[in-house]
PDB file of C-alpha atoms in Angstrom:
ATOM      1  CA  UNK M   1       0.000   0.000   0.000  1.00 55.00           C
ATOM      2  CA  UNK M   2       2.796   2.448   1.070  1.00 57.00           C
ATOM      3  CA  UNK M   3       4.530   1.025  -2.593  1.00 58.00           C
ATOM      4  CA  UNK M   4       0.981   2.314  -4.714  1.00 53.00           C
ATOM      5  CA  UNK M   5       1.058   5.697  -2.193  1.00 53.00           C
ATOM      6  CA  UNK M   6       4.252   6.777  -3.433  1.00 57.00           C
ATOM      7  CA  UNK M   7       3.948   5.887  -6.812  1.00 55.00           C
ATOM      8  CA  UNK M   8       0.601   8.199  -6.980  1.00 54.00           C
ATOM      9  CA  UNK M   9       2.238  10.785  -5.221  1.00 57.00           C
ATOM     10  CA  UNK M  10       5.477  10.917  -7.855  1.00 56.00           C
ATOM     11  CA  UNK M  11       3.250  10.357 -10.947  1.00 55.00           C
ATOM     12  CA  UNK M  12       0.060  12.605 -10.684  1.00 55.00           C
ATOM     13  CA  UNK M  13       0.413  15.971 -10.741  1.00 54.00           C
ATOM     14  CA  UNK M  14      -2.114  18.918 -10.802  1.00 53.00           C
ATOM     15  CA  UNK M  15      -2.279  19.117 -14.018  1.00 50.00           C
ATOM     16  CA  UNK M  16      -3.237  15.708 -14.627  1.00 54.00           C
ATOM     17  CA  UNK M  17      -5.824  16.125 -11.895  1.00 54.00           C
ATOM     18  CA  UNK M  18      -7.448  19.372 -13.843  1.00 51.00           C
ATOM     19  CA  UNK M  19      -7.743  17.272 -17.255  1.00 52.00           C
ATOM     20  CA  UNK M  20      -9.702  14.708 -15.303  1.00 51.00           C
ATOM     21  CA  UNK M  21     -11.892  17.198 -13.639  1.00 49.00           C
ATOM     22  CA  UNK M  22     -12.312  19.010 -17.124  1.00 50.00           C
ATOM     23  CA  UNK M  23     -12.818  15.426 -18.937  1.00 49.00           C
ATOM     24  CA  UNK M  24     -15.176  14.279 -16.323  1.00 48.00           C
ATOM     25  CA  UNK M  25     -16.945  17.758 -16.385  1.00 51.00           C
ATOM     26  CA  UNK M  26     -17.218  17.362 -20.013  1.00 48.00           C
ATOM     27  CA  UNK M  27     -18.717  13.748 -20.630  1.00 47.00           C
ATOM     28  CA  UNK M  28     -21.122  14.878 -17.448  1.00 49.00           C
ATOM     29  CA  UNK M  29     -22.576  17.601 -20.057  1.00 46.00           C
ATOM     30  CA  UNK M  30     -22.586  15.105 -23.431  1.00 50.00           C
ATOM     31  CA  UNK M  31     -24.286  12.572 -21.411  1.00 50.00           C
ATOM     32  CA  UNK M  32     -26.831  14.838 -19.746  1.00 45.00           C
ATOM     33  CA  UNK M  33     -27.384  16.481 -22.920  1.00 45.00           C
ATOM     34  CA  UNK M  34     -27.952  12.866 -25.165  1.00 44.00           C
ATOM     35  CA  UNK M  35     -30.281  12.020 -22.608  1.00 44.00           C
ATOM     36  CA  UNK M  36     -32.448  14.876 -22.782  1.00 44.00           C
ATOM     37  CA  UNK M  37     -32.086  14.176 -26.553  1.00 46.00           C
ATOM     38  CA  UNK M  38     -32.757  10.542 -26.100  1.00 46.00           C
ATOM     39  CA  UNK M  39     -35.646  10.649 -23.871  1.00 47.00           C
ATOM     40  CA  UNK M  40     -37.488  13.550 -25.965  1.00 51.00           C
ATOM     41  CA  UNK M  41     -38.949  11.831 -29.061  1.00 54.00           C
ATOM     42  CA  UNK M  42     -40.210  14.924 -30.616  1.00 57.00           C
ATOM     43  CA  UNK M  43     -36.865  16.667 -30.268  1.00 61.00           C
ATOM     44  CA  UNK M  44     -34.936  15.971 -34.206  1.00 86.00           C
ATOM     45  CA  UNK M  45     -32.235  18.550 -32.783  1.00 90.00           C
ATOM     46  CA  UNK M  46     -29.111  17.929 -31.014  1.00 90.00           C
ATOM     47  CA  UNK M  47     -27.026  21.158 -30.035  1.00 93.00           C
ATOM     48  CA  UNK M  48     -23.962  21.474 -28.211  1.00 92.00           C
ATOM     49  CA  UNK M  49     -22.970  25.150 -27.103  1.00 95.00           C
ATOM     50  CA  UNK M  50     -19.189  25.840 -26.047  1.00 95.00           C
ATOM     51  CA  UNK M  51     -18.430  28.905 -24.337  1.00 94.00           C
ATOM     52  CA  UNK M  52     -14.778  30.797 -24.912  1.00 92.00           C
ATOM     53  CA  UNK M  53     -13.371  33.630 -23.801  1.00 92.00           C
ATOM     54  CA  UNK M  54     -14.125  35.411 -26.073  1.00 92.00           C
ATOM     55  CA  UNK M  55     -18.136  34.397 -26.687  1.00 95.00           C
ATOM     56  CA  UNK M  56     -19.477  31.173 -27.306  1.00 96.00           C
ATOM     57  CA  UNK M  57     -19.931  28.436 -30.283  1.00 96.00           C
ATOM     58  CA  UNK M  58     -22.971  26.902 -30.677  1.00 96.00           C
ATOM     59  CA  UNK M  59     -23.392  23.322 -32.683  1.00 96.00           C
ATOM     60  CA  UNK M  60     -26.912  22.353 -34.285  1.00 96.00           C
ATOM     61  CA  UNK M  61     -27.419  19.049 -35.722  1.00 96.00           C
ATOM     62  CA  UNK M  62     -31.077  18.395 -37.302  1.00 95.00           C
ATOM     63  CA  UNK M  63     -32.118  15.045 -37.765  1.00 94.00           C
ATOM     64  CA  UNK M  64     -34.697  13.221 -40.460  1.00 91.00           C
ATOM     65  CA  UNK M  65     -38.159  12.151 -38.774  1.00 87.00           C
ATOM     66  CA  UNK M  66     -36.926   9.104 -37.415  1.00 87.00           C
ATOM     67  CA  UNK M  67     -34.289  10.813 -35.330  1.00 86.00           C
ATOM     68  CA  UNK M  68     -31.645   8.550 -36.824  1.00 88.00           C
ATOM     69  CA  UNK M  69     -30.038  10.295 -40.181  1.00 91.00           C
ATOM     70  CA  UNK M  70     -28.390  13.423 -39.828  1.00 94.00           C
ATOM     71  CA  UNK M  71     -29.523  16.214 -42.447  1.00 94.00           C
ATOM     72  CA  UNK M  72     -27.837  19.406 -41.367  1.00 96.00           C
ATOM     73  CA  UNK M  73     -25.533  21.254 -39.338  1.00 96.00           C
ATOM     74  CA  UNK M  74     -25.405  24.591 -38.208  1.00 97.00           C
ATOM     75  CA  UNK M  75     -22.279  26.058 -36.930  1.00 97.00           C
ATOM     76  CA  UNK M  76     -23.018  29.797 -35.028  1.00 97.00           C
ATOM     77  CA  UNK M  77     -20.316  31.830 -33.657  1.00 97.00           C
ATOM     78  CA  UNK M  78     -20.846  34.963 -31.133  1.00 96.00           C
ATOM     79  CA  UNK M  79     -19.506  37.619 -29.202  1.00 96.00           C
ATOM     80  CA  UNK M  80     -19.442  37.523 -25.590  1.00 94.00           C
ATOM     81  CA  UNK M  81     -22.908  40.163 -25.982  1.00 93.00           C
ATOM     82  CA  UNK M  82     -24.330  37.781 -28.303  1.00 93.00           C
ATOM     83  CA  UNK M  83     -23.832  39.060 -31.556  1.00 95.00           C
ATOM     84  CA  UNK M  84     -23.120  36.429 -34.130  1.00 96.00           C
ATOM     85  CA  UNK M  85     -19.875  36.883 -35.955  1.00 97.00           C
ATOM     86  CA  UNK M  86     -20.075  33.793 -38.206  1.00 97.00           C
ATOM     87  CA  UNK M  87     -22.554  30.948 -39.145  1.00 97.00           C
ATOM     88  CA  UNK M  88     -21.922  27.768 -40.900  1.00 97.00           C
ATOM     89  CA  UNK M  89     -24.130  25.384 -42.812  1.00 97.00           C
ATOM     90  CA  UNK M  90     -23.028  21.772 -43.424  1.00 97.00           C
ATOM     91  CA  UNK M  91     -25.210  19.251 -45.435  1.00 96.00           C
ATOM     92  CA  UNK M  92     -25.108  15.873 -44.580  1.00 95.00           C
ATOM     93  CA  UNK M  93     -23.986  13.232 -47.428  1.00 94.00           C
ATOM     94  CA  UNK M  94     -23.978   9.666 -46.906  1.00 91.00           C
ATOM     95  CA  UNK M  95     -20.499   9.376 -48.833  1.00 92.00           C
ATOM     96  CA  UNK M  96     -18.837  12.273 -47.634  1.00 91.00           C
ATOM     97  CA  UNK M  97     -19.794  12.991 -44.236  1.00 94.00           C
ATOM     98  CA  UNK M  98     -20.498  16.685 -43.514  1.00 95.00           C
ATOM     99  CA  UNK M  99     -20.100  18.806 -46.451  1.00 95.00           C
ATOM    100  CA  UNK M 100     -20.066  22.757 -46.265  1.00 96.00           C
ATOM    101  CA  UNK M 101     -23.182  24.628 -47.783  1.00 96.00           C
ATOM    102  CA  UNK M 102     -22.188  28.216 -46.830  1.00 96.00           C
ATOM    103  CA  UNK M 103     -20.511  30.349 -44.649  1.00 97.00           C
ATOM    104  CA  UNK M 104     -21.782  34.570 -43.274  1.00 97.00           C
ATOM    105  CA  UNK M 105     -19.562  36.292 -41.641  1.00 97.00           C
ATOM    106  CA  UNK M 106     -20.826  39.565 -40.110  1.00 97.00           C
ATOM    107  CA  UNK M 107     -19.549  42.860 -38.970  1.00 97.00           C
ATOM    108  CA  UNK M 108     -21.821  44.881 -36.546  1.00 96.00           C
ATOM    109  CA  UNK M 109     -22.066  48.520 -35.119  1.00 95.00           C
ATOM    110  CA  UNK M 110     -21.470  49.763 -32.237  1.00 92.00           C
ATOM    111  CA  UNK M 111     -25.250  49.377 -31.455  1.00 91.00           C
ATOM    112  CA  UNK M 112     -24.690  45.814 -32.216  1.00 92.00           C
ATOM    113  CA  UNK M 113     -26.947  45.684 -36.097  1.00 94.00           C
ATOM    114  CA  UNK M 114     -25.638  44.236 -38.583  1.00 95.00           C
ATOM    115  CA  UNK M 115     -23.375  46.568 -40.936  1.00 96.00           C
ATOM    116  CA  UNK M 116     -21.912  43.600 -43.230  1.00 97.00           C
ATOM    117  CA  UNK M 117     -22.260  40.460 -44.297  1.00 96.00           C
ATOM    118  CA  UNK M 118     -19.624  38.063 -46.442  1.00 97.00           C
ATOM    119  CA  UNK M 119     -21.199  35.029 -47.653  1.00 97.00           C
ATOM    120  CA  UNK M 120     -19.378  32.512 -49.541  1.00 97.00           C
ATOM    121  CA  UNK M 121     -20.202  28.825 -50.913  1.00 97.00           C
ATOM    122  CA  UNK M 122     -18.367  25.710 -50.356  1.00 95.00           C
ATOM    123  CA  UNK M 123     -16.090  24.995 -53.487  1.00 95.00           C
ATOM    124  CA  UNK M 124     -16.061  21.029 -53.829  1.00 91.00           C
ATOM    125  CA  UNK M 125     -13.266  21.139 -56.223  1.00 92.00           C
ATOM    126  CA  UNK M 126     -10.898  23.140 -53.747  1.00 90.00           C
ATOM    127  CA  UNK M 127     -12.711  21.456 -50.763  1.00 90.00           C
ATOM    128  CA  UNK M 128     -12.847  24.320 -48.841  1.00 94.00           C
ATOM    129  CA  UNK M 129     -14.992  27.550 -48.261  1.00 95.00           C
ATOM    130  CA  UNK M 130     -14.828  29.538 -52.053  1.00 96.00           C
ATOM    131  CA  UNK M 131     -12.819  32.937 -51.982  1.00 94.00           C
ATOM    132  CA  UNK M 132     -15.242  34.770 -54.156  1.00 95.00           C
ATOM    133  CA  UNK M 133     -17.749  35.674 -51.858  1.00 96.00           C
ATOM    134  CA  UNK M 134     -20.618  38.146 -51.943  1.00 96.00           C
ATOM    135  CA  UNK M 135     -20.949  41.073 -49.572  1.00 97.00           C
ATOM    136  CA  UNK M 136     -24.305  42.689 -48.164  1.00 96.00           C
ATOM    137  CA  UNK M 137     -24.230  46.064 -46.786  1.00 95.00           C
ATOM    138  CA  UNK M 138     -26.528  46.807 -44.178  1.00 95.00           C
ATOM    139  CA  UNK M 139     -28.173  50.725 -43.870  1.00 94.00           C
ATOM    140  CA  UNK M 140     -30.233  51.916 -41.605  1.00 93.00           C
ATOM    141  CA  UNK M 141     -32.479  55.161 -40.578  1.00 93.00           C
ATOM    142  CA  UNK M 142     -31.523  57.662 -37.867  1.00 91.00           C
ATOM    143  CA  UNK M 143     -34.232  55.072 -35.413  1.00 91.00           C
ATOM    144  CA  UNK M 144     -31.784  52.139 -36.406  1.00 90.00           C
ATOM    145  CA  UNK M 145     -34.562  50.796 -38.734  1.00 91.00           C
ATOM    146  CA  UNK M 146     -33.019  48.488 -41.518  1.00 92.00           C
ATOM    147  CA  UNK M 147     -34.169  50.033 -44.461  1.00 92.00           C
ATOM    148  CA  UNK M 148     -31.965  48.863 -47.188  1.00 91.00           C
ATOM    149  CA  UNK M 149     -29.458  45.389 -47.751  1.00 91.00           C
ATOM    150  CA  UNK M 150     -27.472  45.768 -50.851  1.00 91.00           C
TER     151      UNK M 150
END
């Protein structure tokens, strides 16, 4: 016993303590979260949300009716006040796996609306997002209406 003792005393360390605290933390939230999933029969959703430092990412896969083929994925990134910064759309393909629809990418105002918008396709030749992307501009009226996207 005094043989084990000392051997756990040399060979864990705090750091290998925190990564079993985070770890268990972790597959405490995935398994809370696919039993909510599991036990909700109406629910063809499954979302994960991540929170950083610097906002949070939120994960969004939709199912078919019977709960067992994945159709989409939604991929939404935001600021720490909320404001979404990017969104990605995946398509589900049988072959392929996940395979990139589009991506937005916005740039807000300081009263947090929406002053641009780059959206750009998923090129299957390059297999990645496509560099020629379309921008919206975003104007508004002096009561922060939107009145025009161009």
């Amino acid at each position: 016993r005094k043989q084990l003792h000392s051997f756990l005393e040399r060979n864990i360390t705090k750091k290998t303590i925190m990564k079993t605290i985070i770890t268990t933390i972790l597959l405490g939230v995935f398994i809370s979260t696919s039993y909510i999933y599991a036990n909700d029969p109406d629910n063809k959703t499954f979302s994960f949300e991540e929170k950083t430092e610097w906002g949070c990412i939120k994960e969004s896969t939709y199912f078919d009716e019977s709960g067992n083929q994945p159709e989409k994925k939604e991929i939404i990134h935001t600021d720490k006040s909320d404001k979404v910064l990017k969104k990605e759309t995946y398509q589900w393909d049988a072959r392929d796996g996940w395979v990139g629809l589009q991506q937005d990418q916005f740039e807000h105002n300081l009263d947090g609306k929406i002053t641009k918008a780059k959206r750009a396709r998923w090129d299957s030749k390059q297999i990645s997002w496509s560099a020629n992307i379309k921008i919206y501009t975003y104007s508004y009226d002096s009561d922060g209406e939107l009145v025009a996207i161009k």
